Coordinates of C-alpha atoms in Angstrom, one line a residue:
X129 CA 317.5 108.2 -55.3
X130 CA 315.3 111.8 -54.8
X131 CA 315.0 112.4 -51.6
X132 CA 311.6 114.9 -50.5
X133 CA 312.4 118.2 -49.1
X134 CA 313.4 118.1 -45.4
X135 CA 311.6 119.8 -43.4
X136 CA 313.7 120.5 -40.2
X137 CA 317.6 119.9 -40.5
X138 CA 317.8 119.5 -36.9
X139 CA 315.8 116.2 -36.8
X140 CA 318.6 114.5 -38.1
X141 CA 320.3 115.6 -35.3
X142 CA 317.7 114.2 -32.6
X143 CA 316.3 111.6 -34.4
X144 CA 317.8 108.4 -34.3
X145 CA 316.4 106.5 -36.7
X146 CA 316.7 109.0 -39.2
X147 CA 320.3 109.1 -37.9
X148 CA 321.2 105.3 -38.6
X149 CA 319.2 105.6 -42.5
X150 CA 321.7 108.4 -42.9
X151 CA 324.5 105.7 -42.3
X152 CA 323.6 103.2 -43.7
X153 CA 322.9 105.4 -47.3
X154 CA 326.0 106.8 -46.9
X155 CA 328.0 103.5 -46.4
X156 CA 326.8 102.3 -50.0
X157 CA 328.1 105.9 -51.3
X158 CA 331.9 106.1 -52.4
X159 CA 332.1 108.6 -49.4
X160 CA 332.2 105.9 -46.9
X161 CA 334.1 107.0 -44.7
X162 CA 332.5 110.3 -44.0
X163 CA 330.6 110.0 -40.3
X164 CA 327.8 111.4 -39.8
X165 CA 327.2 115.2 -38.5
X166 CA 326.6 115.8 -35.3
X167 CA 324.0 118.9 -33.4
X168 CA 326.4 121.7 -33.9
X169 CA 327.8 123.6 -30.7
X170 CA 327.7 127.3 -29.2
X171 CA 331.4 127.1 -29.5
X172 CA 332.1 125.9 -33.0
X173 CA 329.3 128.6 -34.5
X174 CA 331.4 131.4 -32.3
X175 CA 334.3 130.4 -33.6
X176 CA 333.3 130.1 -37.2
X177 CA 334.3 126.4 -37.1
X178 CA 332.3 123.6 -39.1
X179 CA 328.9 122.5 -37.8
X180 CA 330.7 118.8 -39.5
X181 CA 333.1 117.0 -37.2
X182 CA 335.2 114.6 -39.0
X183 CA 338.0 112.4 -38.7
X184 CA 341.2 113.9 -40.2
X185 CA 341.7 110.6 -42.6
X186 CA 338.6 111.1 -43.8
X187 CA 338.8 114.7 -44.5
X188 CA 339.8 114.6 -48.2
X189 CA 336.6 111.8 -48.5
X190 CA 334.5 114.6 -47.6
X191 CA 335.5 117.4 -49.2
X192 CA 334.8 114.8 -52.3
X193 CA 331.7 114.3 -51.8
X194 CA 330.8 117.8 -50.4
X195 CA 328.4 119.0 -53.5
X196 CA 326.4 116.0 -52.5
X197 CA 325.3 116.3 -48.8
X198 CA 326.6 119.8 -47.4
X199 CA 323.4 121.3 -48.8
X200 CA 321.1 118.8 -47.0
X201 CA 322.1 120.1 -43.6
X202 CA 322.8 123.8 -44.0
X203 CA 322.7 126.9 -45.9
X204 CA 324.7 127.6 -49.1
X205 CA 325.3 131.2 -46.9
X206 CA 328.2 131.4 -44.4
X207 CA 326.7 129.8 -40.8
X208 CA 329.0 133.3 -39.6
X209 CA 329.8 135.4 -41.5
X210 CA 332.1 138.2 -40.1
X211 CA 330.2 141.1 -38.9
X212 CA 332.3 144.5 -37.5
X213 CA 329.6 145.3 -34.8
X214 CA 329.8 145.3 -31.1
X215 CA 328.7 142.4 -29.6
X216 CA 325.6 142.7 -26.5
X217 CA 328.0 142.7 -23.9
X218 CA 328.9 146.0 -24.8
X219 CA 324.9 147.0 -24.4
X220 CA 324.3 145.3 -21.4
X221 CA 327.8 147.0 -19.7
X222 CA 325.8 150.4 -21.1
X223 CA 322.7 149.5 -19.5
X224 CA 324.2 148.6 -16.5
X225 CA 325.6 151.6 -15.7
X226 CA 322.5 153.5 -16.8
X227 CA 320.7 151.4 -14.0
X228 CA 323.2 152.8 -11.3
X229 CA 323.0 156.1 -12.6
X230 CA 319.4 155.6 -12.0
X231 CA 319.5 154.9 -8.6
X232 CA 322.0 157.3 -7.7
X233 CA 320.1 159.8 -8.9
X234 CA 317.4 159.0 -6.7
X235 CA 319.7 158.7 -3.8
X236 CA 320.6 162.1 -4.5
X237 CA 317.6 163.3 -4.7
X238 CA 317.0 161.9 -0.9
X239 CA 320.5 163.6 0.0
X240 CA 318.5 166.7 -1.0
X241 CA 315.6 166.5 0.6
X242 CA 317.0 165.7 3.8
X243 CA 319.6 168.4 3.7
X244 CA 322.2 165.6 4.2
X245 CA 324.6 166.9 1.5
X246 CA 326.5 169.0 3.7
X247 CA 327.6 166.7 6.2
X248 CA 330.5 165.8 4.8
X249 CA 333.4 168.0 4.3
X250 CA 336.5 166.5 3.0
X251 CA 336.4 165.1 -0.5
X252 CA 338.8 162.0 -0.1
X253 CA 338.5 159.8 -3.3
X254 CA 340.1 156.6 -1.4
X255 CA 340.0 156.7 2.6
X256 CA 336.5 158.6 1.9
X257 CA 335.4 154.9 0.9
X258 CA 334.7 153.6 4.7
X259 CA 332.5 155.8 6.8
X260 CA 334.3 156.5 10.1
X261 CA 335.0 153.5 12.3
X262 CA 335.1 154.4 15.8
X263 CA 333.9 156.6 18.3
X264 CA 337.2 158.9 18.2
X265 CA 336.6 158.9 14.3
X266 CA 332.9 159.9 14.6
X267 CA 333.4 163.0 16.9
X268 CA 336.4 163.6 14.7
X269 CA 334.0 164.3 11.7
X270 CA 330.9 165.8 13.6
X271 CA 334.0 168.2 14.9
X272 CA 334.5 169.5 11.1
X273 CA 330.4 169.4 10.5
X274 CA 330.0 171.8 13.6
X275 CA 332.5 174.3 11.8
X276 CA 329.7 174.8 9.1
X277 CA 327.7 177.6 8.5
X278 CA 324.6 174.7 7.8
X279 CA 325.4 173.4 11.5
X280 CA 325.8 177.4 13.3
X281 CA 322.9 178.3 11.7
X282 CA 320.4 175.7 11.0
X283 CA 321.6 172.4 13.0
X284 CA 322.9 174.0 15.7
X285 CA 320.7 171.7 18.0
X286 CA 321.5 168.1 16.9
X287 CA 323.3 165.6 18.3
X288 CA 326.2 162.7 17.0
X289 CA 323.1 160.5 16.5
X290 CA 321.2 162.9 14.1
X291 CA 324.7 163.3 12.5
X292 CA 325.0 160.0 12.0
X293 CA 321.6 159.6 9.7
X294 CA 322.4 162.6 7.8
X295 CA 326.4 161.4 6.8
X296 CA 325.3 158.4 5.8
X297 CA 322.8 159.5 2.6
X298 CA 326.0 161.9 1.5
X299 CA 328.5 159.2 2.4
X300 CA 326.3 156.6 0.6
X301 CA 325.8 159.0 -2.3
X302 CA 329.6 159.5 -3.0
X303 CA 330.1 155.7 -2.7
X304 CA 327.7 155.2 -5.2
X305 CA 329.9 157.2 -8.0
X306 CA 332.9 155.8 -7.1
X307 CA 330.5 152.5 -7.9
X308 CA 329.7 153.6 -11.6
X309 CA 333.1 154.7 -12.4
X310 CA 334.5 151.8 -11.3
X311 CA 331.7 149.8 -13.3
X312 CA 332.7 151.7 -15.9
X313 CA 336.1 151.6 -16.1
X314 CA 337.0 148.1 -15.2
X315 CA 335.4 146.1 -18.3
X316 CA 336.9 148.4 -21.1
X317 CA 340.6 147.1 -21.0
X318 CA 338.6 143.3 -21.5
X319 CA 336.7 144.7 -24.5
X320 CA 339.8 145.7 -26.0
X321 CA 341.8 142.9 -25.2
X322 CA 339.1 140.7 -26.7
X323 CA 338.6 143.3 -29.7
X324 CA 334.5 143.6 -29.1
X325 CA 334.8 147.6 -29.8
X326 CA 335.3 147.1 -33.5
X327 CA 334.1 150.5 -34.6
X328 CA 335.9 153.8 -34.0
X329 CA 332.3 155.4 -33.4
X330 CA 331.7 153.4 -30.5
X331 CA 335.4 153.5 -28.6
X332 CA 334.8 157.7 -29.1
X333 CA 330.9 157.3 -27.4
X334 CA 332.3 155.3 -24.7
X335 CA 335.1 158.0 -24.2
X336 CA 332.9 160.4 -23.9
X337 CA 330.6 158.5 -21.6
X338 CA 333.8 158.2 -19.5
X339 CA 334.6 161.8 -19.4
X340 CA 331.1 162.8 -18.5
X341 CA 331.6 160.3 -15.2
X342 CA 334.7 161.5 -14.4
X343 CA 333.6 165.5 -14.4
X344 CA 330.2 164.3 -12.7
X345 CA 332.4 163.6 -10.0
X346 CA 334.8 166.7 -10.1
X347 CA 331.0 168.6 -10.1
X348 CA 329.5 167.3 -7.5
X349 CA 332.4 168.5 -5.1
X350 CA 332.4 171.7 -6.7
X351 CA 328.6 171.7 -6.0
X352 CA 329.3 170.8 -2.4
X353 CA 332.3 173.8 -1.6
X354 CA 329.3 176.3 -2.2
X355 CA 327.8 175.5 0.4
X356 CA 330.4 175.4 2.9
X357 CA 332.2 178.6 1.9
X358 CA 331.1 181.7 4.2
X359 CA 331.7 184.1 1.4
X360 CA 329.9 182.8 -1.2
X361 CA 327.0 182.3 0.9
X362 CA 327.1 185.8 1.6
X363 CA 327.1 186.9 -1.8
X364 CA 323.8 185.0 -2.3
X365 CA 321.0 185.0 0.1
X366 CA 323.3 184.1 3.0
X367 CA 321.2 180.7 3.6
X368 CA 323.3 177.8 3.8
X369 CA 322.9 175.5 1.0
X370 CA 324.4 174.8 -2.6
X371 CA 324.6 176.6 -5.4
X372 CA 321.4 176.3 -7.4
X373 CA 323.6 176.8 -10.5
X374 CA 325.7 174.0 -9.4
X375 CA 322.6 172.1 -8.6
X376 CA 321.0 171.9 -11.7
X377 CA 324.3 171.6 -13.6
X378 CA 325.1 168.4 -11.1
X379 CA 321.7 167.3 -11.9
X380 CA 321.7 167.8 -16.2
X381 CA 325.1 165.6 -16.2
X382 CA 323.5 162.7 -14.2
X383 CA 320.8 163.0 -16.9
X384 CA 323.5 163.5 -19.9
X385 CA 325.0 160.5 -18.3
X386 CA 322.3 158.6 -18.3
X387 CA 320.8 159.4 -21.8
X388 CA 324.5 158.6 -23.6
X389 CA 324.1 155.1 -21.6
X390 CA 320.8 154.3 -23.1
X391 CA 321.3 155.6 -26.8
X392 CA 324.2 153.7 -27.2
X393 CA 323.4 150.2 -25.6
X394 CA 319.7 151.1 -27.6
X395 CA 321.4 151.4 -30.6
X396 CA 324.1 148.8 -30.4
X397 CA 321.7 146.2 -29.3
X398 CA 319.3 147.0 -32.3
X399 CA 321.8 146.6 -35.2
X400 CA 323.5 143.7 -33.4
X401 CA 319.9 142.4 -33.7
X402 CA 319.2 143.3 -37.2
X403 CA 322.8 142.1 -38.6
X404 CA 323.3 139.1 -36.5
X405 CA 321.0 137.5 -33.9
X406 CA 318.2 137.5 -37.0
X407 CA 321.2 135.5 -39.1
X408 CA 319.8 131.7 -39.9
X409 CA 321.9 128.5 -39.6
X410 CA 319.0 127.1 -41.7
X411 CA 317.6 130.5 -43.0
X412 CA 314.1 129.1 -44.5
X413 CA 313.4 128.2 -40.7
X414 CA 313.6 132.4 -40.1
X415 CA 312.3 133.9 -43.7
X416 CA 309.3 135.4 -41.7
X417 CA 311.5 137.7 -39.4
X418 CA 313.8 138.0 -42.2
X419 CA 310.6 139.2 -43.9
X420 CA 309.5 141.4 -41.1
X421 CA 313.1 143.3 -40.5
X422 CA 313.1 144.0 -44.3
X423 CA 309.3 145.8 -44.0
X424 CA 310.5 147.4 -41.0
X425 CA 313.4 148.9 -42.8
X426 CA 311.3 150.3 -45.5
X427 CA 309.0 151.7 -42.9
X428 CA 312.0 153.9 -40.9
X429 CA 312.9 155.4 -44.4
X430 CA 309.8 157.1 -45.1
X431 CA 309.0 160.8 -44.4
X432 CA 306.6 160.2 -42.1
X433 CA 309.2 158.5 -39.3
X434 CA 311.5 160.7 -39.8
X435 CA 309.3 163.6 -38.6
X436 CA 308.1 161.2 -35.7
X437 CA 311.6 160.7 -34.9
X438 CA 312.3 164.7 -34.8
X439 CA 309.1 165.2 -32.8
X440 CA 310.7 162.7 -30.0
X441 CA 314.1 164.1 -29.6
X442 CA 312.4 167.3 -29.5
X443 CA 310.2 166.4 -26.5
X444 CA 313.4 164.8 -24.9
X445 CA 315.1 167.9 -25.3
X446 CA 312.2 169.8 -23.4
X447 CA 312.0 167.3 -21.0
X448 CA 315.9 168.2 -20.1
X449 CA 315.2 171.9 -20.0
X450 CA 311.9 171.0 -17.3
X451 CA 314.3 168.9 -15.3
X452 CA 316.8 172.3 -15.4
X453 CA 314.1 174.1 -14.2
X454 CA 313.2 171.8 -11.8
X455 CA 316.9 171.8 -10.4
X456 CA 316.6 175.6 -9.8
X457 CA 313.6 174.8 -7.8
X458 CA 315.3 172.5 -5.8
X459 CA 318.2 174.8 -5.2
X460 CA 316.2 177.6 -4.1
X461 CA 313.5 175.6 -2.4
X462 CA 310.6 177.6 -4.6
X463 CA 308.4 174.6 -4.3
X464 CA 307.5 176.0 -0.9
X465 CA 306.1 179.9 -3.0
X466 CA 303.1 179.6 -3.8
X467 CA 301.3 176.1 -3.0
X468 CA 297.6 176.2 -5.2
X469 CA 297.2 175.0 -8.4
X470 CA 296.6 175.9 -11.2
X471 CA 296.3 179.7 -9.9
X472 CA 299.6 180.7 -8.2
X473 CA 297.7 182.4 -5.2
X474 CA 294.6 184.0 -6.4
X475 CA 296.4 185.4 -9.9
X476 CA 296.9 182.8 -12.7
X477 CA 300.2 185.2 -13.4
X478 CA 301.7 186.5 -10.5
X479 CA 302.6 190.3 -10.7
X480 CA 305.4 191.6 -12.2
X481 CA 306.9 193.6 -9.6
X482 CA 307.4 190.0 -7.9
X483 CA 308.3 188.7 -11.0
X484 CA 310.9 190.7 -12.2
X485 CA 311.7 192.1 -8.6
X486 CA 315.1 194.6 -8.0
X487 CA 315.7 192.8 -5.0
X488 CA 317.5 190.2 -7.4
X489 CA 318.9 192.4 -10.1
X490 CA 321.3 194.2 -8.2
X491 CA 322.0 197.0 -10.9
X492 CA 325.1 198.0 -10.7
X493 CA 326.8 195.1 -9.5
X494 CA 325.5 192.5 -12.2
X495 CA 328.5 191.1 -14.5
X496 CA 325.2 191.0 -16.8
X497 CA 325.3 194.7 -17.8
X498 CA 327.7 195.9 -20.6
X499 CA 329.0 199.2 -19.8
X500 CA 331.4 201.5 -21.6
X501 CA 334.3 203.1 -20.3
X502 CA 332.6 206.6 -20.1
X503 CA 329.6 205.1 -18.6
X504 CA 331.2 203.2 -16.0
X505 CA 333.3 206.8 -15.0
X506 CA 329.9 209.1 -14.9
X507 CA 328.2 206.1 -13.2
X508 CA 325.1 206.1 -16.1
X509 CA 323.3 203.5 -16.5
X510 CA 324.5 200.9 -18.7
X511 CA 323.5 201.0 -22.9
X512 CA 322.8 197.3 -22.2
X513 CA 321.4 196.0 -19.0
X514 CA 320.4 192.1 -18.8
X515 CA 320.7 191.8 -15.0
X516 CA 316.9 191.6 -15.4
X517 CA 317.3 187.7 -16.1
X518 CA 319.0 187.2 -12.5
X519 CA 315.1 186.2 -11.6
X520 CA 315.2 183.9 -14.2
X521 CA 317.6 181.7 -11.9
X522 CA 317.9 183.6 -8.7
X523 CA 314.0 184.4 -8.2
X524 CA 312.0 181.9 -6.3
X525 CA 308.6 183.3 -7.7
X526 CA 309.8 183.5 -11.0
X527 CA 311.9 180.1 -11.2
X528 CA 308.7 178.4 -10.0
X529 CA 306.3 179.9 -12.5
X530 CA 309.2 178.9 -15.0
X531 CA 309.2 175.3 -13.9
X532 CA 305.1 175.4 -13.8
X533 CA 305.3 176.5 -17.5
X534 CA 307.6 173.8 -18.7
X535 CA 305.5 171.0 -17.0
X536 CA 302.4 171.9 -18.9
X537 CA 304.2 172.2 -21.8
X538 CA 306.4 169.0 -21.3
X539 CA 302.7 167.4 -20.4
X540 CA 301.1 168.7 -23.3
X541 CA 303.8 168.2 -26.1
X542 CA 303.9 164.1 -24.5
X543 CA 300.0 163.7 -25.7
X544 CA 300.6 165.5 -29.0
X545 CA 303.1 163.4 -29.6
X546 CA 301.2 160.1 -28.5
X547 CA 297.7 161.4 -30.8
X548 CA 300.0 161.8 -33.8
X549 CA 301.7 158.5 -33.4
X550 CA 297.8 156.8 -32.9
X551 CA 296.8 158.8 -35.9
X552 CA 299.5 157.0 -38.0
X553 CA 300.1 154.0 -36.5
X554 CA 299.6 152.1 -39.5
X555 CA 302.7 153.9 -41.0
X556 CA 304.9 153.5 -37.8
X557 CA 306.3 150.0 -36.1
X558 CA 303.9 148.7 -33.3
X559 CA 307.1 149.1 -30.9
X560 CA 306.4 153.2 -31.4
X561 CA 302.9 153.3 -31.0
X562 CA 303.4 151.3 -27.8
X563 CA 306.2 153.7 -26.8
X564 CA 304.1 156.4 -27.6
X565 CA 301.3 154.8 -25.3
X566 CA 303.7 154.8 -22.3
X567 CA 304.8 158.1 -22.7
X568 CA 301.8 160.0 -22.6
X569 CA 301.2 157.7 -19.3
X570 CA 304.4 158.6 -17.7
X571 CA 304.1 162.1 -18.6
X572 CA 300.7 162.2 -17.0
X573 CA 301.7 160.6 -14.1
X574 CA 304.5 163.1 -13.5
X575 CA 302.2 166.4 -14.1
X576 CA 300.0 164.5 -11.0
X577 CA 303.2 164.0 -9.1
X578 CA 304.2 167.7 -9.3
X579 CA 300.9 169.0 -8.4
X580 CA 300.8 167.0 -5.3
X581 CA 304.1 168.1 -4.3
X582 CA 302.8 171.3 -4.6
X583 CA 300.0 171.3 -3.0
X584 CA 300.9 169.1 0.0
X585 CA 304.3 171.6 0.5
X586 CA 307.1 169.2 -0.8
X587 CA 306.6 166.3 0.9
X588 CA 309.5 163.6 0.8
X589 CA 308.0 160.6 -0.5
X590 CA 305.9 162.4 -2.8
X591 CA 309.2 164.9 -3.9
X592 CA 311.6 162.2 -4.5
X593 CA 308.7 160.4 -6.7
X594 CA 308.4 163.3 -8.9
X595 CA 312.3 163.7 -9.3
X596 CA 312.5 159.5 -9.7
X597 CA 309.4 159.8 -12.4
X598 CA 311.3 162.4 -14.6
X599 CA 314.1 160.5 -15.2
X600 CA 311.3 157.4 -15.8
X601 CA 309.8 160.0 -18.4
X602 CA 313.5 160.6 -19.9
X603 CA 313.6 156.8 -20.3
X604 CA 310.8 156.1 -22.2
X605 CA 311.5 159.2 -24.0
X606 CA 314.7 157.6 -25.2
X607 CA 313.5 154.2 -25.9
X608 CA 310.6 155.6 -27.8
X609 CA 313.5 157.6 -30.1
X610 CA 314.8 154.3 -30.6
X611 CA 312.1 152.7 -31.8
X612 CA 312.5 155.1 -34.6
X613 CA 316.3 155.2 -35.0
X614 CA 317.8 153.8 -38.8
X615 CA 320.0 151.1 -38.5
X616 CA 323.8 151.7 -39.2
X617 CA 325.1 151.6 -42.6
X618 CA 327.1 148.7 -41.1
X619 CA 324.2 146.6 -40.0
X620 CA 322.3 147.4 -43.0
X621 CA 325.4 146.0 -45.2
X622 CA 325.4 143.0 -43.2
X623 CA 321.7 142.4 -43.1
X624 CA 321.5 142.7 -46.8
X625 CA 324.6 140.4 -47.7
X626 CA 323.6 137.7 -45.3
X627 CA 319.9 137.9 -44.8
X628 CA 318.3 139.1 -47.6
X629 CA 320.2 136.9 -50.2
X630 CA 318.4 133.8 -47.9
X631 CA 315.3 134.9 -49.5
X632 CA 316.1 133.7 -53.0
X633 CA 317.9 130.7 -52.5
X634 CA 315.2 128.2 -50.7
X635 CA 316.6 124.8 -49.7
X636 CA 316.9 122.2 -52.6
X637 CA 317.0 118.5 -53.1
X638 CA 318.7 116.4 -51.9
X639 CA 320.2 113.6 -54.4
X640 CA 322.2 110.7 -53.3
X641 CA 324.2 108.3 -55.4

């Protein structure tokens, strides 16, 4: 007897009427004894077990009659077939993370801005976890605070109270990275006990992901002794605060941190996509994504994507440089200079003698100048003097007009990019012209934010907004790379063994005895 072309496998499953004509056609077939499948389970798939539960007696009845029915209910194609890619779990770890480095970057930011990162003055990876206790424990701290050079010459005047408020952004900031190493840290041993890293690219990425945490941490406290050593507040302006070389160091790693999160869980979670969660139990039911990943393949390895994708990583690597910049800034609080825009007072370019001022070239004492030995007896000035770019990073004038310059040119490379991707969006995936969208919308966003905090002479809120909204910039940044990133060779290899040969090999008849 021909039977038509079913439709959808999994009504024999539900259907119960269709379930007892099954058994009853089979009982007049010489596999008799074979029972009927039933709806296959999470657990079974997982575990590359049959989708057919039978009776061990009747085992050697089924495997009889197996040319007959097998192809009735699923593919000719492997239901699992093994795949050496790192499951989601991995990705969403990754992303994880990248959330809480998120936050604690905002955190710090509000550290910052409050000038609470002084407060405290031990670095004690275990005890430091509980803030102090007790009344004894709180004057015991406050004590140490009031040896400072922060509290003898700026906070001379406040209390235990205002101490309070101001230990408990750095105290909450330092429990925060213990938080993301931890997070970090604990799942890994899991992953390998259950053997989800199965490529050596990934296990090196997520070493390096670790290492970066770990000398976050050994930075930040290195950031911190800057400001509470006499001597080397002396050497610099003698105004007690961090190292603005520290600063934006501390602040590039978060960023490094953050952008190794989201490339990898990106870029995991798309070929785990592509090899495996697009694989069909019954692949005629998926031929149209099946069609779709196959175009969208083709697309990536054109020329034209491939300068797209160089153009983004580009523009991320600018938007790093501006959030550098934007560190000095911080560090030397040159966002309080000049406060108009887009003039910087009533000069569009402020003069050089402020620019490039000698106040911070110190000639003669910068490690920047190469001397030889006769020079450095006659005391002639050196055959090659770069002390000049000590206003690059030490000159509040000039380090703003740096970090004006980079904004523009962050703003202005985000809408190139986004008018390109619009010109050729019939070349490009949709996900990328949508990327693109949000990017140019972000980047616009964050040029307004800066100008505000500006003009209305850093304000908090507005501040931490503008610090938040570049890393929010840096995001979309990355995920709009992604959009344009070629799968692996390993996804590819699985996609094409287990995917594309579904295309040629439609379901067939059905012919029972």
């Amino acid at each position: 007897m021909l039977l038509s072309r079913v439709p959808s496998p999994l009504s024999l499953f539900t259907n119960s009427s269709s379930r007892r004509i099954l058994s009853s056609k089979l009982a007049l077939s010489p596999c008799s004894a074979y029972r009927p499948p039933c709806q296959p389970s999470t657990f079974n798939l997982l575990f590359k077990r049959s989708i057919y539960q039978t009776k061990s007696p009747s085992r050697s009845a089924f495997h009889a009659c197996r040319p007959s029915f097998t192809r009735r209910f699923h593919s000719s194609l492997s239901p699992n077939p093994e795949v050496h890619l790192s499951p989601p779990i991995i990705s969403k770890h990754l992303f994880l993370v990248a959330g809480l480095v998120f936050t604690i970057v905002i955190v710090g930011g509000y550290t910052r801005l409050t000038e609470s990162g002084l407060s405290i003055t031990e670095w004690n990876l275990v005890s430091g976890v509980l803030p102090p206790l007790t009344p004894e424990d709180w004057e015991a701290e406050f004590a140490k605070y009031r040896a400072t050079p922060e509290f003898k010459l700026l906070n001379h005047g406040i209390g235990l109270e205002e101490f309070k408020k101001i230990f408990f952004w750095e105290w909450a900031h330092r429990l925060m990275g213990r938080v993301i190493g931890l997070s970090f840290l604990l799942p890994i041993p899991i992953f390998l006990r259950f053997g989800l890293i199965r490529t050596k690219k990934t296990g090196m990425s997520l070493v390096g992901i670790g290492s970066l945490i770990g000398l976050q941490g050994a930075l930040g406290w290195y950031m911190v002794q800057s400001g509470l050593d006499q001597e080397e507040l002396d050497q610099r302006d003698g105004v007690p605060r961090v190292s603005q070389y520290r600063l934006a160091a501390h602040l590039l790693m978060a960023f490094a941190v953050y952008s190794a999160c989201i490339r990898l869980a990106g870029g995991l979670w798309r070929d785990w996509t592509l090899a495996v969660d697009r694989r069909p139990l019954f692949h005629h039911l998926n031929r149209h994504k099946i069609l779709s990943a196959l175009e969208s393949i083709q697309i990536l390895h054109n020329k034209l994507p491939t300068r797209a994708r160089f153009s983004i990583n580009a523009l991320t690597a600018l938007i790093f440089l501006t959030a550098a910049s934007g560190g000095f800034v911080a560090g030397l609080d040159a966002g309080l200079v000049y406060n108009t825009y887009p003039k910087m007072g009533e000069r569009w370019v402020p003069p050089l003698s402020e620019l490039f001022s000698d106040l911070y070239t110190n000639r003669g004492k910068s490690n920047l100048a190469i001397t030889s030995g006769e020079e450095e007896e006659e005391g002639r000035r050196p055959y090659l003097d770069l002390s000049w770019m000590r206003n690059m990073f030490e000159n509040p004038t000039t380090v703003q007009f740096n970090h004006r310059i980079l904004g523009s040119l962050t703003f202005l490379s985000s809408i190139s990019w986004a008018v390109f991707i619009e010109k050729n969006k019939n070349l490009l995936p949709r996900s990328t012209l949508n990327m693109s969208r949000l990017v140019a919308l972000v980047a616009s966003n964050q040029l307004a934010l800066g100008i505000a905090t500006l003009v209305y002479l850093v304000p908090t809120s507005v501040a931490l907004l503008h610090q938040a909204n570049s890393l929010l910039l840096l995001s979309v940044s990355l995920f709009a790379g992604l959009t344009l990133r070629r799968p692996s060779a390993l996804a590819l290899k699985s996609f094409y063994k287990y995917q594309a040969q579904a295309l040629v090999k439609p379901p067939q008849k059905i012919q029972l005895p």
